[in-house]
CSV table of C-alpha atoms in Angstrom, one decimal:
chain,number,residue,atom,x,y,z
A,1,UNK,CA,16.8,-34.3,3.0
A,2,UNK,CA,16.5,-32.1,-0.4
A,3,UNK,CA,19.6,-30.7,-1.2
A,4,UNK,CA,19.8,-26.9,-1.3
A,5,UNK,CA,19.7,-24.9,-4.7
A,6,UNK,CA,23.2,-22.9,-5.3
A,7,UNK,CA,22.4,-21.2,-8.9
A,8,UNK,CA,23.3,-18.2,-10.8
A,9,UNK,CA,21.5,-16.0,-13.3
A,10,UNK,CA,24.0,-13.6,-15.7
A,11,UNK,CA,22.9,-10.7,-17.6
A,12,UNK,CA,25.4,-9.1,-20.2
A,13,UNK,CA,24.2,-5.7,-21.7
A,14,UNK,CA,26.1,-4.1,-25.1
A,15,UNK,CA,25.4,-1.8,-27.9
A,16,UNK,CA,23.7,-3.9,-30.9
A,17,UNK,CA,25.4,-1.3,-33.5
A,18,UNK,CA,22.1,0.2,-34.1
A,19,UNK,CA,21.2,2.0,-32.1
A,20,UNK,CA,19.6,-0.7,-29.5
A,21,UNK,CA,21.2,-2.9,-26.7
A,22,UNK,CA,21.9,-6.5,-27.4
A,23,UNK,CA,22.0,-8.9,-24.7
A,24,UNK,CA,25.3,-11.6,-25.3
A,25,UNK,CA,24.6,-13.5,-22.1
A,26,UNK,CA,21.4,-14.1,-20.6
A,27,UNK,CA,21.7,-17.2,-18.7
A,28,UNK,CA,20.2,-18.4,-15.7
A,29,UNK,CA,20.0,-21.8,-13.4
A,30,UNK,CA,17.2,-22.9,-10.7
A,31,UNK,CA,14.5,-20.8,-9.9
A,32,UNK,CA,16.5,-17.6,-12.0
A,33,UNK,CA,15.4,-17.7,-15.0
A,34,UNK,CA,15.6,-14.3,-17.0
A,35,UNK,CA,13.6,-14.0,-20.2
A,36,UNK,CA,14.1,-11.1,-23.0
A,37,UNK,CA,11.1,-9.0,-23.1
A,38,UNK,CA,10.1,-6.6,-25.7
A,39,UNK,CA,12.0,-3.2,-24.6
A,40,UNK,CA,12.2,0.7,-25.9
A,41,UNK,CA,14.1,2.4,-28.5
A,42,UNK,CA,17.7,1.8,-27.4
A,43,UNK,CA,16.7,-0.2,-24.4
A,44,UNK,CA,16.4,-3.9,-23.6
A,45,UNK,CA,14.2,-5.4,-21.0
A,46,UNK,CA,14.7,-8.5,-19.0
A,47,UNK,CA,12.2,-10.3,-16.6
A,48,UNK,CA,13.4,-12.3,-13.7
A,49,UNK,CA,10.7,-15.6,-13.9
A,50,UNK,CA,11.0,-17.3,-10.8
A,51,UNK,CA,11.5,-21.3,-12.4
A,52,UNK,CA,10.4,-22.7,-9.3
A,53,UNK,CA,9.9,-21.8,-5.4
A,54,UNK,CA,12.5,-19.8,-3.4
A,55,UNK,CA,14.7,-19.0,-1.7
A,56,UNK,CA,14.6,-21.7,1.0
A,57,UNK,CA,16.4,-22.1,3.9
A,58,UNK,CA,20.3,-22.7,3.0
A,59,UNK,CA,19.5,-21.8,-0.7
A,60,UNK,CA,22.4,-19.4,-2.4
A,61,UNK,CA,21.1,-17.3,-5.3
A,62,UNK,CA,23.0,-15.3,-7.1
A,63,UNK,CA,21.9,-12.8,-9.9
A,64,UNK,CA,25.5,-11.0,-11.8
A,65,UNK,CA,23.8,-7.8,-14.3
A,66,UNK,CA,27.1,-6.2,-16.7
A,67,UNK,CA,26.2,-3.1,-18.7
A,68,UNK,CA,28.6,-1.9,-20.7
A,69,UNK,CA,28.9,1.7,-22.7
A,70,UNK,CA,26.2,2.9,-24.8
A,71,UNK,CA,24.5,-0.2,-23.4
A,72,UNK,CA,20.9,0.1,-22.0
A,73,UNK,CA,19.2,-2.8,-19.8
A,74,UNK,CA,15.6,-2.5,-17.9
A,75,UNK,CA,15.2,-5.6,-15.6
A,76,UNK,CA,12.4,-6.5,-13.6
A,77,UNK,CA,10.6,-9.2,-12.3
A,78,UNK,CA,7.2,-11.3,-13.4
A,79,UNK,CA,6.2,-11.5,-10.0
A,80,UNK,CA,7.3,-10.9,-5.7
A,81,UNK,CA,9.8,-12.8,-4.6
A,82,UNK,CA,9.0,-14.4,-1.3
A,83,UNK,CA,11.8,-16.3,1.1
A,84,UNK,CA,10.1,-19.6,2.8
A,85,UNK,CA,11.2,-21.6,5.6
A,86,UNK,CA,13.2,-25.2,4.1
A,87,UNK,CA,14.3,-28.1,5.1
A,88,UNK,CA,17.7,-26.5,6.1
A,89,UNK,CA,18.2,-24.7,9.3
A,90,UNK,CA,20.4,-22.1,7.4
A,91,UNK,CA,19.8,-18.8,6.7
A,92,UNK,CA,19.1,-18.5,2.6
A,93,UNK,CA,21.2,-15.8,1.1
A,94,UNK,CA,20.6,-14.1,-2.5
A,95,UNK,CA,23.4,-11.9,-3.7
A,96,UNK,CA,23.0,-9.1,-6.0
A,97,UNK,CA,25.9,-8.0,-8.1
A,98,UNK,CA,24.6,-4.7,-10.8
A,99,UNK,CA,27.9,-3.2,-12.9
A,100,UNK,CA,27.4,-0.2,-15.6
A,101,UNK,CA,29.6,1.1,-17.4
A,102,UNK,CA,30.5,5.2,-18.5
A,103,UNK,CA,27.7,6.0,-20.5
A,104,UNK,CA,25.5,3.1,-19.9
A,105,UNK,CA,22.1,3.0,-17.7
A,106,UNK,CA,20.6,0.5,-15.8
A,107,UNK,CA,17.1,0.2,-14.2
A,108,UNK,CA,16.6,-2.4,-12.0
A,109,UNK,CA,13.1,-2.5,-10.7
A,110,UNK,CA,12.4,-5.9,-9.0
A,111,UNK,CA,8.7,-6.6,-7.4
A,112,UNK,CA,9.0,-7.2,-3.7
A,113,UNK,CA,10.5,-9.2,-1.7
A,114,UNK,CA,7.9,-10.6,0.4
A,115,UNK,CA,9.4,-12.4,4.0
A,116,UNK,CA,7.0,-15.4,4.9
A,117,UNK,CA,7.0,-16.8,8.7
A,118,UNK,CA,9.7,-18.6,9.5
A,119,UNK,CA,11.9,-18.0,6.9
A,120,UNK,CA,15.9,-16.6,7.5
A,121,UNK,CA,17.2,-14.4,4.3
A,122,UNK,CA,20.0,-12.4,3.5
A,123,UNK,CA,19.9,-10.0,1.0
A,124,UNK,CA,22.8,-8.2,-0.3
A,125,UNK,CA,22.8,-5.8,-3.2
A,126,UNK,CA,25.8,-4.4,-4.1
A,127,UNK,CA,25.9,-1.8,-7.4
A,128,UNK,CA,29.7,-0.4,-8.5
A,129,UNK,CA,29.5,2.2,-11.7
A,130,UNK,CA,31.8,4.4,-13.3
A,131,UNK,CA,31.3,8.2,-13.0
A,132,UNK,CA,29.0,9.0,-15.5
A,133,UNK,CA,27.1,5.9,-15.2
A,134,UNK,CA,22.8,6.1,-14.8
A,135,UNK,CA,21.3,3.8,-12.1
A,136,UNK,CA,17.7,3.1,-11.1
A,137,UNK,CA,17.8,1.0,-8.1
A,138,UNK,CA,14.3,-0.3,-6.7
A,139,UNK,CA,14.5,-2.7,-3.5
A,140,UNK,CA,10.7,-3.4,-1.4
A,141,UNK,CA,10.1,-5.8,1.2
A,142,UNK,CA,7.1,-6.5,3.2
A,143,UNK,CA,7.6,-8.4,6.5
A,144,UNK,CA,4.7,-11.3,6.5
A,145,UNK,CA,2.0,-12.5,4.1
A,146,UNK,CA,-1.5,-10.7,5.7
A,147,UNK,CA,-2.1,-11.3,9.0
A,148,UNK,CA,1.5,-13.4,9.7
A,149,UNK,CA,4.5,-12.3,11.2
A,150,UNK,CA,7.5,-11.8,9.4
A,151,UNK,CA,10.6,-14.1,8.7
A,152,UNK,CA,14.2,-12.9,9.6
A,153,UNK,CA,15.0,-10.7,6.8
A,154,UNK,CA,18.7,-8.8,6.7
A,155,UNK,CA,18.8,-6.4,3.5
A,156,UNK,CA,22.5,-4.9,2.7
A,157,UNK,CA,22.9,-2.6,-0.2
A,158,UNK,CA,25.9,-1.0,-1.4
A,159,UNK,CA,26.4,1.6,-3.9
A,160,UNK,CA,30.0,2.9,-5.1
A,161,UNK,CA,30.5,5.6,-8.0
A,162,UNK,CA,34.3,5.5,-9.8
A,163,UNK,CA,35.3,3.3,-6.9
A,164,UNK,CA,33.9,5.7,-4.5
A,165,UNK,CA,31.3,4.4,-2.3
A,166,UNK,CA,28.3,6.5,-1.3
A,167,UNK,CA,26.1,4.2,-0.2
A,168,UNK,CA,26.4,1.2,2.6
A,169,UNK,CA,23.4,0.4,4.6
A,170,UNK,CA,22.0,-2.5,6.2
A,171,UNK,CA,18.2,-3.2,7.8
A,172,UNK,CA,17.7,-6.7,9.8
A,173,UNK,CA,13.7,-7.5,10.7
A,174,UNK,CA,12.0,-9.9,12.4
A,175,UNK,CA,12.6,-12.5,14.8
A,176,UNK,CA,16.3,-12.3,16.2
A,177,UNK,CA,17.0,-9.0,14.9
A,178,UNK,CA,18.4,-6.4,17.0
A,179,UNK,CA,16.1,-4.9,19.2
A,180,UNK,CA,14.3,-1.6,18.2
A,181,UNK,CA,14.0,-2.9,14.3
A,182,UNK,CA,9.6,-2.0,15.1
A,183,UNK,CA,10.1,0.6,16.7
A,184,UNK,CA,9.7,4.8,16.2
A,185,UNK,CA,13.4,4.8,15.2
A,186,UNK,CA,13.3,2.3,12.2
A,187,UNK,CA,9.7,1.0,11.4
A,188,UNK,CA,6.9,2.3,13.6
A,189,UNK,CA,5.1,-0.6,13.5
A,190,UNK,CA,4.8,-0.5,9.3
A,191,UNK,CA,5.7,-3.9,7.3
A,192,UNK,CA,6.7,-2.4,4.0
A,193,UNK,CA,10.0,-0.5,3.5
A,194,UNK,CA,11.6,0.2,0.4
A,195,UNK,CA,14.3,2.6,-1.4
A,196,UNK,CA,15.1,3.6,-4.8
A,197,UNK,CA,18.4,4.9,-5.7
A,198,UNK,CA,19.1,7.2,-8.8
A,199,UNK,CA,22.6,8.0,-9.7
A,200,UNK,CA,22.7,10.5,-12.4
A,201,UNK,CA,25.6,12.5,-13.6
A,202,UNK,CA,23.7,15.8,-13.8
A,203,UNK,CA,23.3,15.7,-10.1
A,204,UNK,CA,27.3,16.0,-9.7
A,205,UNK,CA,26.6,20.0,-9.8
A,206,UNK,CA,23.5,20.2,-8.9
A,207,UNK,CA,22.4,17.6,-6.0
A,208,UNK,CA,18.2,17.3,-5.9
A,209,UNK,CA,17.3,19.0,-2.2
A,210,UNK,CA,16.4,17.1,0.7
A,211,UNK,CA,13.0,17.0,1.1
A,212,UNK,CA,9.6,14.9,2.5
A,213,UNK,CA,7.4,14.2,-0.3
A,214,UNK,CA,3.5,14.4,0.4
A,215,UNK,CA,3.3,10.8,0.2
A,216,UNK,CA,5.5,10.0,2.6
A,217,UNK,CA,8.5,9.2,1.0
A,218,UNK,CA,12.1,11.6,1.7
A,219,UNK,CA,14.5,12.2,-0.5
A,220,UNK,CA,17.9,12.4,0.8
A,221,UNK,CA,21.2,13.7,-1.8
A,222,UNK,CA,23.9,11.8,-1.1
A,223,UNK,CA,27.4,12.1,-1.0
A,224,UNK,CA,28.1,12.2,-5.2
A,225,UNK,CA,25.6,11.8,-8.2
A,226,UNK,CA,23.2,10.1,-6.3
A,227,UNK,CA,19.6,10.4,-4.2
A,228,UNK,CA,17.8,7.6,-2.3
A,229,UNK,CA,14.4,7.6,-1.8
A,230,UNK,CA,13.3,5.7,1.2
A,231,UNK,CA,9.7,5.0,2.9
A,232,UNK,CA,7.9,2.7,5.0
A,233,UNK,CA,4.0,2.2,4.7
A,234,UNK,CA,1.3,-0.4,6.1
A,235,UNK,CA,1.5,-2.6,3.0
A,236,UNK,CA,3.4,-3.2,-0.4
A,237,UNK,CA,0.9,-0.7,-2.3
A,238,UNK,CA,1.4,2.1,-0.5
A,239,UNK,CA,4.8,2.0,-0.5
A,240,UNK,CA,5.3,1.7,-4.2
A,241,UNK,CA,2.9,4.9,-4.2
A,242,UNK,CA,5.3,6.5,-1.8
A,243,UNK,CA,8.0,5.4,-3.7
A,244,UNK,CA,7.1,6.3,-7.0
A,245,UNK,CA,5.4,9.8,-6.3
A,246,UNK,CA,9.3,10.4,-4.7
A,247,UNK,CA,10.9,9.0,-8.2
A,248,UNK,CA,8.3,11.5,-10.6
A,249,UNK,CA,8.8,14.5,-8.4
A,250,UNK,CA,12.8,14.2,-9.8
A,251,UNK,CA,11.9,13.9,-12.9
């Protein structure tokens, strides 16, 4: 039986001295692979290239971003991510660990995660930042390629400003999940749900209102410099309309 793939990606963000952002570790093993893109003024940009497939079943990824002051890092990703049943009964998990810095920013805006039939993932995101610290958080994920039903797919994400969280939530789809995950409470029967999470010291004073954008999306304050945006639509595209009318409307 093929082993599974434990691996790690690393991505360290400082000021170059220039006025730009210089990248000191970018590092990654398996199917991480980050590659230096070309970026903004001040800003660098990072692609997550998935090096082979995954995750399978019993697969640990791990992805560890660092931004430090002054620093500014964009990461994305070439292309969806999508979990697959393997060889191993266990459920793959694939950790997210984002720090920043006072004074740095960090937008992380992945492609979906796409949850194939028969697979098992857990997802954890977890995002700690000091108190003036600027975050764009993007998570997606469609349950099922078109016309399959959807994996098991548990999504945790955590946010915590100055040691102070403000943000713990967890979803769990698909078969084996607790019951109601479908229904009028959660899903209604959509296979797409995402969220995007700004943290901005300006809303300290002056938090955005709560609101239902015509798209669909709602954006919630919550409890510190920080909004989620959340949605659920038939399929990935309308969600990252949803999702990204929400995001413009803040400006």
């Amino acid at each position: 039986m093929t082993a599974a793939v434990t691996a790690t990606a690393r991505i360290h963000a400082r000021p170059d001295g220039r006025g730009g952002t210089a990248l000191p570790v970018l590092a990654g093993e398996g199917p991480l692979a980050p590659r230096r893109t070309r970026g903004t003024a001040g800003e660098a940009s990072v692609v997550l290239v998935g090096a082979m497939s995954g995750p399978l079943g019993g697969d640990r990824l791990r992805v560890e971003t660092e931004v430090a002051e002054g620093a500014r890092l964009r990461v994305g990703s070439a292309a969806a991510t999508l979990a697959l049943p393997g060889r191993h009964q266990d459920e793959a998990r694939y950790d997210v660990r984002l720090t920043v810095a006072d004074g740095g920013e960090l937008r992380w805006l992945p492609e979906q995660l796409i949850s194939a039939g028969g697979s098992d993932l857990y997802v954890t995101t977890r995002a700690d930042l000091a108190a003036r610290a600027r975050l764009v958080l993007r998570e997606e994920q469609v349950l099922g390629r078109t016309g399959e039903e959807p994996g098991r797919l548990t999504s945790r994400l955590t946010v915590r400003i100055a040691g102070r969280c403000v943000l713990d939530q967890e979803l769990s789809c698909g078969p084996g999940a607790p019951g109601g995950w479908d229904g009028p409470a959660v899903l209604a029967g959509h296979r797409a749900v995402g969220q995007i999470v700004v943290v901005r010291p300006e809303f300290a004073p002056h938090p955005p209102a709560a609101r239902v954008c015509p798209a669909g999306a709602a954006v919630l304050p919550l409890a510190g410099p920080a909004v989620l945006l959340t949605a659920v639509a038939p399929d990935a595209l309308q969600l990252r309309r949803a999702l990204d009318e929400a995001l413009a409307a803040l400006g």
